[in-house]
């Protein structure tokens, strides 16, 4: 019996390890970094454009969606650590000093603090539109929406400059992006998805993330940091989601919160 339990433990541990750290020998993150570094150089991507597309859930956000920790950079890392590694590399690419690069996340979070009152007032003035959007998202099966200038996203399908595409991702990779894309000619956003994307634009929300407990409304983001609103029909703030490390939140009304995540 003891031998059986030992073998069972080893077998179970092997399965868990292989699932959580399946990218250990593949270096997907480094390949993606080199690809984006080359892409931004060849296409002369400005720092403003890079920061826009590296916001949470935009097309260059590398954070694993389903795994809180993965093997990366020769060690087990949290998803936010990988985002910070990418920002560190690209801050050098764009010739930021170490002090300037380190100050950027804090400047962003400070902005979330300073705009808290005005953002809460904005929600109160537009509460019916927020309720309509929350209702539409809850009825929809999709989990991620993105609406930026020239770029939209619904789950794994992107629309950029009128063309639809998605990433070609290896089954071994925990990351939501890759070095290759597929141009999609048959699938498009449907009417309900378009409605949600249009509602987001009306109330200045660039991304939405639906979880098992509620809906995050992202007003702005920087690497793994974000601030905005959270909707919960149970009136409880979600604080155990690895994609949103909540550092401050306040209840507003009608099942909405204002949050800041670092």
PDB file of C-alpha atoms in Angstrom:
ATOM      1  CA  UNK A   1       0.000   0.000   0.000  1.00  0.00           C
ATOM      2  CA  UNK A   2       2.848   2.369   0.903  1.00  0.00           C
ATOM      3  CA  UNK A   3       4.561   1.669  -2.425  1.00  0.00           C
ATOM      4  CA  UNK A   4       1.278   2.323  -4.254  1.00  0.00           C
ATOM      5  CA  UNK A   5       0.818   5.664  -2.503  1.00  0.00           C
ATOM      6  CA  UNK A   6       4.392   6.674  -3.306  1.00  0.00           C
ATOM      7  CA  UNK A   7       3.954   5.834  -6.983  1.00  0.00           C
ATOM      8  CA  UNK A   8       0.597   7.630  -7.018  1.00  0.00           C
ATOM      9  CA  UNK A   9       2.184  10.754  -5.513  1.00  0.00           C
ATOM     10  CA  UNK A  10       5.016  10.735  -8.058  1.00  0.00           C
ATOM     11  CA  UNK A  11       2.572  10.205 -10.910  1.00  0.00           C
ATOM     12  CA  UNK A  12       0.268  12.980  -9.678  1.00  0.00           C
ATOM     13  CA  UNK A  13       3.177  15.374  -9.122  1.00  0.00           C
ATOM     14  CA  UNK A  14       4.459  14.669 -12.631  1.00  0.00           C
ATOM     15  CA  UNK A  15       1.055  15.478 -14.136  1.00  0.00           C
ATOM     16  CA  UNK A  16       0.698  18.692 -12.127  1.00  0.00           C
ATOM     17  CA  UNK A  17       4.236  19.822 -12.911  1.00  0.00           C
ATOM     18  CA  UNK A  18       3.918  19.058 -16.586  1.00  0.00           C
ATOM     19  CA  UNK A  19       0.639  20.954 -16.791  1.00  0.00           C
ATOM     20  CA  UNK A  20       1.762  24.022 -14.854  1.00  0.00           C
ATOM     21  CA  UNK A  21       5.285  24.294 -16.217  1.00  0.00           C
ATOM     22  CA  UNK A  22       4.798  22.742 -19.640  1.00  0.00           C
ATOM     23  CA  UNK A  23       6.887  25.506 -21.246  1.00  0.00           C
ATOM     24  CA  UNK A  24      10.032  24.780 -19.198  1.00  0.00           C
ATOM     25  CA  UNK A  25      12.152  23.597 -22.118  1.00  0.00           C
ATOM     26  CA  UNK A  26      10.562  25.654 -24.889  1.00  0.00           C
ATOM     27  CA  UNK A  27      11.547  29.277 -24.090  1.00  0.00           C
ATOM     28  CA  UNK A  28       8.323  30.605 -25.615  1.00  0.00           C
ATOM     29  CA  UNK A  29       8.612  33.852 -23.650  1.00  0.00           C
ATOM     30  CA  UNK A  30      12.123  34.589 -24.913  1.00  0.00           C
ATOM     31  CA  UNK A  31      11.111  33.794 -28.492  1.00  0.00           C
ATOM     32  CA  UNK A  32       8.138  36.154 -28.178  1.00  0.00           C
ATOM     33  CA  UNK A  33      10.329  38.879 -26.689  1.00  0.00           C
ATOM     34  CA  UNK A  34      12.846  38.623 -29.538  1.00  0.00           C
ATOM     35  CA  UNK A  35      10.009  38.624 -32.073  1.00  0.00           C
ATOM     36  CA  UNK A  36       8.395  41.773 -30.627  1.00  0.00           C
ATOM     37  CA  UNK A  37      11.781  43.453 -30.246  1.00  0.00           C
ATOM     38  CA  UNK A  38      12.484  42.842 -33.938  1.00  0.00           C
ATOM     39  CA  UNK A  39       8.950  43.823 -34.966  1.00  0.00           C
ATOM     40  CA  UNK A  40       8.995  47.131 -33.118  1.00  0.00           C
ATOM     41  CA  UNK A  41      12.415  47.910 -34.608  1.00  0.00           C
ATOM     42  CA  UNK A  42      11.616  47.032 -38.227  1.00  0.00           C
ATOM     43  CA  UNK A  43       8.240  48.814 -38.165  1.00  0.00           C
ATOM     44  CA  UNK A  44       9.599  51.700 -36.081  1.00  0.00           C
ATOM     45  CA  UNK A  45       6.859  51.297 -33.467  1.00  0.00           C
ATOM     46  CA  UNK A  46       6.754  54.329 -31.156  1.00  0.00           C
ATOM     47  CA  UNK A  47       6.830  53.975 -27.372  1.00  0.00           C
ATOM     48  CA  UNK A  48       3.221  55.238 -27.241  1.00  0.00           C
ATOM     49  CA  UNK A  49       2.083  52.518 -29.616  1.00  0.00           C
ATOM     50  CA  UNK A  50       4.045  49.825 -27.782  1.00  0.00           C
ATOM     51  CA  UNK A  51       2.534  50.839 -24.441  1.00  0.00           C
ATOM     52  CA  UNK A  52      -0.967  50.883 -25.949  1.00  0.00           C
ATOM     53  CA  UNK A  53      -0.685  47.361 -27.342  1.00  0.00           C
ATOM     54  CA  UNK A  54       1.045  45.962 -24.236  1.00  0.00           C
ATOM     55  CA  UNK A  55      -1.779  47.023 -21.916  1.00  0.00           C
ATOM     56  CA  UNK A  56      -3.566  44.174 -20.107  1.00  0.00           C
ATOM     57  CA  UNK A  57      -5.421  41.994 -22.651  1.00  0.00           C
ATOM     58  CA  UNK A  58      -4.182  43.876 -25.698  1.00  0.00           C
ATOM     59  CA  UNK A  59      -2.327  42.050 -28.469  1.00  0.00           C
ATOM     60  CA  UNK A  60       1.143  42.146 -26.845  1.00  0.00           C
ATOM     61  CA  UNK A  61       0.112  41.239 -23.290  1.00  0.00           C
ATOM     62  CA  UNK A  62       2.100  38.050 -22.631  1.00  0.00           C
ATOM     63  CA  UNK A  63       0.612  37.138 -19.233  1.00  0.00           C
ATOM     64  CA  UNK A  64      -0.727  33.571 -19.037  1.00  0.00           C
ATOM     65  CA  UNK A  65      -4.501  33.720 -18.649  1.00  0.00           C
ATOM     66  CA  UNK A  66      -5.050  30.319 -17.054  1.00  0.00           C
ATOM     67  CA  UNK A  67      -1.843  29.912 -15.054  1.00  0.00           C
ATOM     68  CA  UNK A  68      -0.852  32.076 -12.114  1.00  0.00           C
ATOM     69  CA  UNK A  69       2.699  30.684 -12.234  1.00  0.00           C
ATOM     70  CA  UNK A  70       4.725  29.255 -15.103  1.00  0.00           C
ATOM     71  CA  UNK A  71       8.329  28.341 -15.782  1.00  0.00           C
ATOM     72  CA  UNK A  72       9.992  31.403 -17.235  1.00  0.00           C
ATOM     73  CA  UNK A  73      13.474  32.949 -17.229  1.00  0.00           C
ATOM     74  CA  UNK A  74      15.016  29.816 -15.676  1.00  0.00           C
ATOM     75  CA  UNK A  75      12.655  29.810 -12.705  1.00  0.00           C
ATOM     76  CA  UNK A  76       9.024  29.602 -11.631  1.00  0.00           C
ATOM     77  CA  UNK A  77       7.533  33.050 -12.161  1.00  0.00           C
ATOM     78  CA  UNK A  78       4.189  34.701 -11.564  1.00  0.00           C
ATOM     79  CA  UNK A  79       2.444  36.152 -14.611  1.00  0.00           C
ATOM     80  CA  UNK A  80       3.110  39.712 -13.417  1.00  0.00           C
ATOM     81  CA  UNK A  81       6.852  39.038 -13.162  1.00  0.00           C
ATOM     82  CA  UNK A  82       6.917  38.107 -16.845  1.00  0.00           C
ATOM     83  CA  UNK A  83       5.144  41.365 -17.738  1.00  0.00           C
ATOM     84  CA  UNK A  84       7.713  43.292 -15.727  1.00  0.00           C
ATOM     85  CA  UNK A  85      10.539  41.458 -17.479  1.00  0.00           C
ATOM     86  CA  UNK A  86       9.105  42.473 -20.851  1.00  0.00           C
ATOM     87  CA  UNK A  87       8.755  46.099 -19.744  1.00  0.00           C
ATOM     88  CA  UNK A  88      12.340  46.074 -18.454  1.00  0.00           C
ATOM     89  CA  UNK A  89      13.582  44.842 -21.807  1.00  0.00           C
ATOM     90  CA  UNK A  90      11.521  47.252 -23.868  1.00  0.00           C
ATOM     91  CA  UNK A  91      12.350  50.205 -21.632  1.00  0.00           C
ATOM     92  CA  UNK A  92      15.976  49.631 -22.683  1.00  0.00           C
ATOM     93  CA  UNK A  93      14.828  49.235 -26.291  1.00  0.00           C
ATOM     94  CA  UNK A  94      13.261  52.709 -26.034  1.00  0.00           C
ATOM     95  CA  UNK A  95      16.271  54.079 -24.130  1.00  0.00           C
ATOM     96  CA  UNK A  96      14.636  54.680 -20.741  1.00  0.00           C
ATOM     97  CA  UNK A  97      16.989  54.838 -17.774  1.00  0.00           C
ATOM     98  CA  UNK A  98      16.503  52.281 -14.987  1.00  0.00           C
ATOM     99  CA  UNK A  99      15.055  55.026 -12.779  1.00  0.00           C
ATOM    100  CA  UNK A 100      12.612  56.179 -15.475  1.00  0.00           C
ATOM    101  CA  UNK A 101      11.522  52.621 -16.258  1.00  0.00           C
ATOM    102  CA  UNK A 102      10.983  51.803 -12.585  1.00  0.00           C
ATOM    103  CA  UNK A 103       8.957  54.971 -12.055  1.00  0.00           C
ATOM    104  CA  UNK A 104       6.472  54.285 -14.874  1.00  0.00           C
ATOM    105  CA  UNK A 105       4.262  51.734 -13.014  1.00  0.00           C
ATOM    106  CA  UNK A 106       4.106  53.988  -9.935  1.00  0.00           C
ATOM    107  CA  UNK A 107       3.174  56.980 -12.091  1.00  0.00           C
ATOM    108  CA  UNK A 108       0.376  54.929 -13.622  1.00  0.00           C
ATOM    109  CA  UNK A 109      -0.962  53.777 -10.247  1.00  0.00           C
ATOM    110  CA  UNK A 110      -0.800  57.348  -8.938  1.00  0.00           C
ATOM    111  CA  UNK A 111      -2.910  58.411 -11.907  1.00  0.00           C
ATOM    112  CA  UNK A 112      -5.500  55.792 -10.917  1.00  0.00           C
ATOM    113  CA  UNK A 113      -5.566  57.256  -7.399  1.00  0.00           C
ATOM    114  CA  UNK A 114      -5.813  60.879  -8.558  1.00  0.00           C
ATOM    115  CA  UNK A 115      -8.631  60.101 -11.006  1.00  0.00           C
ATOM    116  CA  UNK A 116     -10.623  57.987  -8.542  1.00  0.00           C
ATOM    117  CA  UNK A 117     -13.175  60.681  -7.635  1.00  0.00           C
ATOM    118  CA  UNK A 118     -13.756  61.808 -11.229  1.00  0.00           C
ATOM    119  CA  UNK A 119     -13.992  58.204 -12.456  1.00  0.00           C
ATOM    120  CA  UNK A 120     -16.568  57.353  -9.804  1.00  0.00           C
ATOM    121  CA  UNK A 121     -18.567  60.457 -10.736  1.00  0.00           C
ATOM    122  CA  UNK A 122     -18.412  59.372 -14.378  1.00  0.00           C
ATOM    123  CA  UNK A 123     -19.877  55.954 -13.546  1.00  0.00           C
ATOM    124  CA  UNK A 124     -22.670  57.513 -11.497  1.00  0.00           C
ATOM    125  CA  UNK A 125     -23.592  59.840 -14.378  1.00  0.00           C
ATOM    126  CA  UNK A 126     -23.611  56.925 -16.830  1.00  0.00           C
ATOM    127  CA  UNK A 127     -24.889  54.185 -14.536  1.00  0.00           C
ATOM    128  CA  UNK A 128     -27.591  52.991 -16.935  1.00  0.00           C
ATOM    129  CA  UNK A 129     -25.071  52.419 -19.724  1.00  0.00           C
ATOM    130  CA  UNK A 130     -22.802  50.538 -17.323  1.00  0.00           C
ATOM    131  CA  UNK A 131     -25.733  48.378 -16.237  1.00  0.00           C
ATOM    132  CA  UNK A 132     -26.669  47.713 -19.856  1.00  0.00           C
ATOM    133  CA  UNK A 133     -23.096  46.685 -20.643  1.00  0.00           C
ATOM    134  CA  UNK A 134     -22.808  44.456 -17.569  1.00  0.00           C
ATOM    135  CA  UNK A 135     -26.073  42.737 -18.497  1.00  0.00           C
ATOM    136  CA  UNK A 136     -24.969  42.189 -22.105  1.00  0.00           C
ATOM    137  CA  UNK A 137     -21.631  40.709 -21.016  1.00  0.00           C
ATOM    138  CA  UNK A 138     -23.254  38.369 -18.499  1.00  0.00           C
ATOM    139  CA  UNK A 139     -25.608  37.017 -21.173  1.00  0.00           C
ATOM    140  CA  UNK A 140     -22.724  36.513 -23.596  1.00  0.00           C
ATOM    141  CA  UNK A 141     -20.459  33.443 -23.637  1.00  0.00           C
ATOM    142  CA  UNK A 142     -17.249  35.370 -24.330  1.00  0.00           C
ATOM    143  CA  UNK A 143     -14.795  36.254 -21.558  1.00  0.00           C
ATOM    144  CA  UNK A 144     -12.507  38.953 -22.976  1.00  0.00           C
ATOM    145  CA  UNK A 145     -13.356  42.073 -24.966  1.00  0.00           C
ATOM    146  CA  UNK A 146     -10.967  44.758 -26.185  1.00  0.00           C
ATOM    147  CA  UNK A 147     -11.743  48.024 -27.975  1.00  0.00           C
ATOM    148  CA  UNK A 148      -8.813  50.258 -28.903  1.00  0.00           C
ATOM    149  CA  UNK A 149      -8.074  52.492 -31.869  1.00  0.00           C
ATOM    150  CA  UNK A 150      -7.525  50.192 -34.889  1.00  0.00           C
ATOM    151  CA  UNK A 151      -7.722  47.055 -32.701  1.00  0.00           C
ATOM    152  CA  UNK A 152     -10.593  45.043 -31.268  1.00  0.00           C
ATOM    153  CA  UNK A 153     -10.664  41.650 -29.603  1.00  0.00           C
ATOM    154  CA  UNK A 154     -13.231  39.063 -28.553  1.00  0.00           C
ATOM    155  CA  UNK A 155     -11.527  36.172 -26.742  1.00  0.00           C
ATOM    156  CA  UNK A 156      -8.881  34.840 -29.177  1.00  0.00           C
ATOM    157  CA  UNK A 157     -10.174  36.645 -32.272  1.00  0.00           C
ATOM    158  CA  UNK A 158      -8.697  40.038 -33.160  1.00  0.00           C
ATOM    159  CA  UNK A 159      -9.842  42.644 -35.657  1.00  0.00           C
ATOM    160  CA  UNK A 160      -7.185  45.099 -36.773  1.00  0.00           C
ATOM    161  CA  UNK A 161      -7.612  47.621 -39.573  1.00  0.00           C
ATOM    162  CA  UNK A 162     -10.663  45.686 -40.839  1.00  0.00           C
ATOM    163  CA  UNK A 163      -8.796  42.339 -40.923  1.00  0.00           C
ATOM    164  CA  UNK A 164      -9.554  39.453 -38.577  1.00  0.00           C
ATOM    165  CA  UNK A 165      -6.718  37.327 -37.198  1.00  0.00           C
ATOM    166  CA  UNK A 166      -5.677  35.101 -34.318  1.00  0.00           C
ATOM    167  CA  UNK A 167      -2.434  33.802 -32.858  1.00  0.00           C
ATOM    168  CA  UNK A 168      -1.136  30.348 -33.762  1.00  0.00           C
ATOM    169  CA  UNK A 169      -0.309  29.014 -30.295  1.00  0.00           C
ATOM    170  CA  UNK A 170       1.432  25.738 -29.503  1.00  0.00           C
ATOM    171  CA  UNK A 171      -0.354  23.342 -27.160  1.00  0.00           C
ATOM    172  CA  UNK A 172       2.787  23.451 -25.034  1.00  0.00           C
ATOM    173  CA  UNK A 173       2.675  27.210 -24.547  1.00  0.00           C
ATOM    174  CA  UNK A 174       0.863  28.806 -21.579  1.00  0.00           C
ATOM    175  CA  UNK A 175       1.127  32.258 -23.173  1.00  0.00           C
ATOM    176  CA  UNK A 176      -1.804  33.906 -25.030  1.00  0.00           C
ATOM    177  CA  UNK A 177       0.395  35.300 -27.814  1.00  0.00           C
ATOM    178  CA  UNK A 178       2.993  33.841 -30.174  1.00  0.00           C
ATOM    179  CA  UNK A 179       5.345  34.732 -33.018  1.00  0.00           C
ATOM    180  CA  UNK A 180       2.885  33.648 -35.733  1.00  0.00           C
ATOM    181  CA  UNK A 181      -0.648  34.680 -36.663  1.00  0.00           C
ATOM    182  CA  UNK A 182      -3.398  33.305 -38.857  1.00  0.00           C
ATOM    183  CA  UNK A 183      -5.517  35.610 -41.029  1.00  0.00           C
ATOM    184  CA  UNK A 184      -9.138  34.619 -40.445  1.00  0.00           C
ATOM    185  CA  UNK A 185     -11.396  34.946 -43.482  1.00  0.00           C
ATOM    186  CA  UNK A 186     -14.479  33.041 -42.341  1.00  0.00           C
ATOM    187  CA  UNK A 187     -15.159  34.191 -38.783  1.00  0.00           C
ATOM    188  CA  UNK A 188     -16.261  37.696 -37.787  1.00  0.00           C
ATOM    189  CA  UNK A 189     -17.692  39.368 -34.699  1.00  0.00           C
ATOM    190  CA  UNK A 190     -21.429  38.766 -34.418  1.00  0.00           C
ATOM    191  CA  UNK A 191     -24.100  41.355 -33.674  1.00  0.00           C
ATOM    192  CA  UNK A 192     -24.039  40.816 -29.883  1.00  0.00           C
ATOM    193  CA  UNK A 193     -20.265  41.115 -29.753  1.00  0.00           C
ATOM    194  CA  UNK A 194     -20.376  44.296 -31.821  1.00  0.00           C
ATOM    195  CA  UNK A 195     -22.991  45.711 -29.461  1.00  0.00           C
ATOM    196  CA  UNK A 196     -20.727  45.111 -26.464  1.00  0.00           C
ATOM    197  CA  UNK A 197     -17.731  46.663 -28.214  1.00  0.00           C
ATOM    198  CA  UNK A 198     -19.789  49.753 -29.129  1.00  0.00           C
ATOM    199  CA  UNK A 199     -21.098  50.122 -25.571  1.00  0.00           C
ATOM    200  CA  UNK A 200     -17.519  49.959 -24.299  1.00  0.00           C
ATOM    201  CA  UNK A 201     -16.571  52.823 -26.582  1.00  0.00           C
ATOM    202  CA  UNK A 202     -19.477  54.949 -25.334  1.00  0.00           C
ATOM    203  CA  UNK A 203     -18.251  54.812 -21.728  1.00  0.00           C
ATOM    204  CA  UNK A 204     -14.481  54.851 -22.401  1.00  0.00           C
ATOM    205  CA  UNK A 205     -13.752  51.272 -21.371  1.00  0.00           C
ATOM    206  CA  UNK A 206     -10.934  49.734 -23.394  1.00  0.00           C
ATOM    207  CA  UNK A 207     -11.222  46.148 -22.082  1.00  0.00           C
ATOM    208  CA  UNK A 208     -13.686  43.867 -20.310  1.00  0.00           C
ATOM    209  CA  UNK A 209     -12.907  40.595 -18.536  1.00  0.00           C
ATOM    210  CA  UNK A 210     -15.681  38.306 -17.331  1.00  0.00           C
ATOM    211  CA  UNK A 211     -14.813  35.910 -14.504  1.00  0.00           C
ATOM    212  CA  UNK A 212     -16.804  33.345 -12.552  1.00  0.00           C
ATOM    213  CA  UNK A 213     -17.608  36.032  -9.984  1.00  0.00           C
ATOM    214  CA  UNK A 214     -18.118  39.248 -11.926  1.00  0.00           C
ATOM    215  CA  UNK A 215     -16.877  41.585 -14.645  1.00  0.00           C
ATOM    216  CA  UNK A 216     -13.802  43.845 -14.696  1.00  0.00           C
ATOM    217  CA  UNK A 217     -14.197  47.084 -16.677  1.00  0.00           C
ATOM    218  CA  UNK A 218     -10.689  48.350 -17.510  1.00  0.00           C
ATOM    219  CA  UNK A 219     -10.413  52.095 -17.983  1.00  0.00           C
ATOM    220  CA  UNK A 220      -6.639  52.086 -18.417  1.00  0.00           C
ATOM    221  CA  UNK A 221      -3.677  49.738 -18.043  1.00  0.00           C
ATOM    222  CA  UNK A 222       0.115  49.546 -17.938  1.00  0.00           C
ATOM    223  CA  UNK A 223       1.896  46.160 -18.209  1.00  0.00           C
ATOM    224  CA  UNK A 224       0.069  44.070 -15.539  1.00  0.00           C
ATOM    225  CA  UNK A 225      -1.395  47.135 -13.756  1.00  0.00           C
ATOM    226  CA  UNK A 226      -4.899  48.428 -14.358  1.00  0.00           C
ATOM    227  CA  UNK A 227      -7.686  50.512 -12.875  1.00  0.00           C
ATOM    228  CA  UNK A 228     -11.372  50.833 -13.600  1.00  0.00           C
ATOM    229  CA  UNK A 229     -14.572  49.281 -12.345  1.00  0.00           C
ATOM    230  CA  UNK A 230     -15.760  45.906 -11.158  1.00  0.00           C
ATOM    231  CA  UNK A 231     -19.322  44.608 -11.344  1.00  0.00           C
ATOM    232  CA  UNK A 232     -20.607  41.915  -9.001  1.00  0.00           C
ATOM    233  CA  UNK A 233     -24.220  40.862  -8.597  1.00  0.00           C
ATOM    234  CA  UNK A 234     -23.261  39.481  -5.160  1.00  0.00           C
ATOM    235  CA  UNK A 235     -21.799  42.875  -4.168  1.00  0.00           C
ATOM    236  CA  UNK A 236     -18.441  41.318  -3.239  1.00  0.00           C
ATOM    237  CA  UNK A 237     -15.124  42.567  -4.597  1.00  0.00           C
ATOM    238  CA  UNK A 238     -13.098  39.830  -6.313  1.00  0.00           C
ATOM    239  CA  UNK A 239      -9.615  39.686  -4.803  1.00  0.00           C
ATOM    240  CA  UNK A 240      -8.289  36.242  -5.724  1.00  0.00           C
ATOM    241  CA  UNK A 241      -7.827  36.603  -9.484  1.00  0.00           C
ATOM    242  CA  UNK A 242      -4.139  36.365 -10.506  1.00  0.00           C
ATOM    243  CA  UNK A 243      -4.711  38.805 -13.389  1.00  0.00           C
ATOM    244  CA  UNK A 244      -5.821  41.568 -11.002  1.00  0.00           C
ATOM    245  CA  UNK A 245      -3.743  42.084  -7.864  1.00  0.00           C
ATOM    246  CA  UNK A 246      -6.134  44.436  -6.096  1.00  0.00           C
ATOM    247  CA  UNK A 247      -4.384  47.134  -4.067  1.00  0.00           C
ATOM    248  CA  UNK A 248      -7.394  49.375  -3.460  1.00  0.00           C
ATOM    249  CA  UNK A 249     -11.140  49.299  -4.063  1.00  0.00           C
ATOM    250  CA  UNK A 250     -14.226  51.211  -3.024  1.00  0.00           C
ATOM    251  CA  UNK A 251     -17.891  50.298  -3.326  1.00  0.00           C
ATOM    252  CA  UNK A 252     -19.817  52.793  -5.461  1.00  0.00           C
ATOM    253  CA  UNK A 253     -23.411  51.628  -5.860  1.00  0.00           C
ATOM    254  CA  UNK A 254     -25.675  49.299  -7.821  1.00  0.00           C
ATOM    255  CA  UNK A 255     -23.210  46.404  -7.604  1.00  0.00           C
ATOM    256  CA  UNK A 256     -20.243  48.435  -8.933  1.00  0.00           C
ATOM    257  CA  UNK A 257     -16.808  49.032  -7.404  1.00  0.00           C
ATOM    258  CA  UNK A 258     -13.878  51.205  -8.379  1.00  0.00           C
ATOM    259  CA  UNK A 259     -10.583  49.313  -8.232  1.00  0.00           C
ATOM    260  CA  UNK A 260      -6.839  49.787  -8.695  1.00  0.00           C
ATOM    261  CA  UNK A 261      -4.648  46.736  -9.365  1.00  0.00           C
ATOM    262  CA  UNK A 262      -0.861  46.512  -9.411  1.00  0.00           C
TER     263      UNK A 262
END
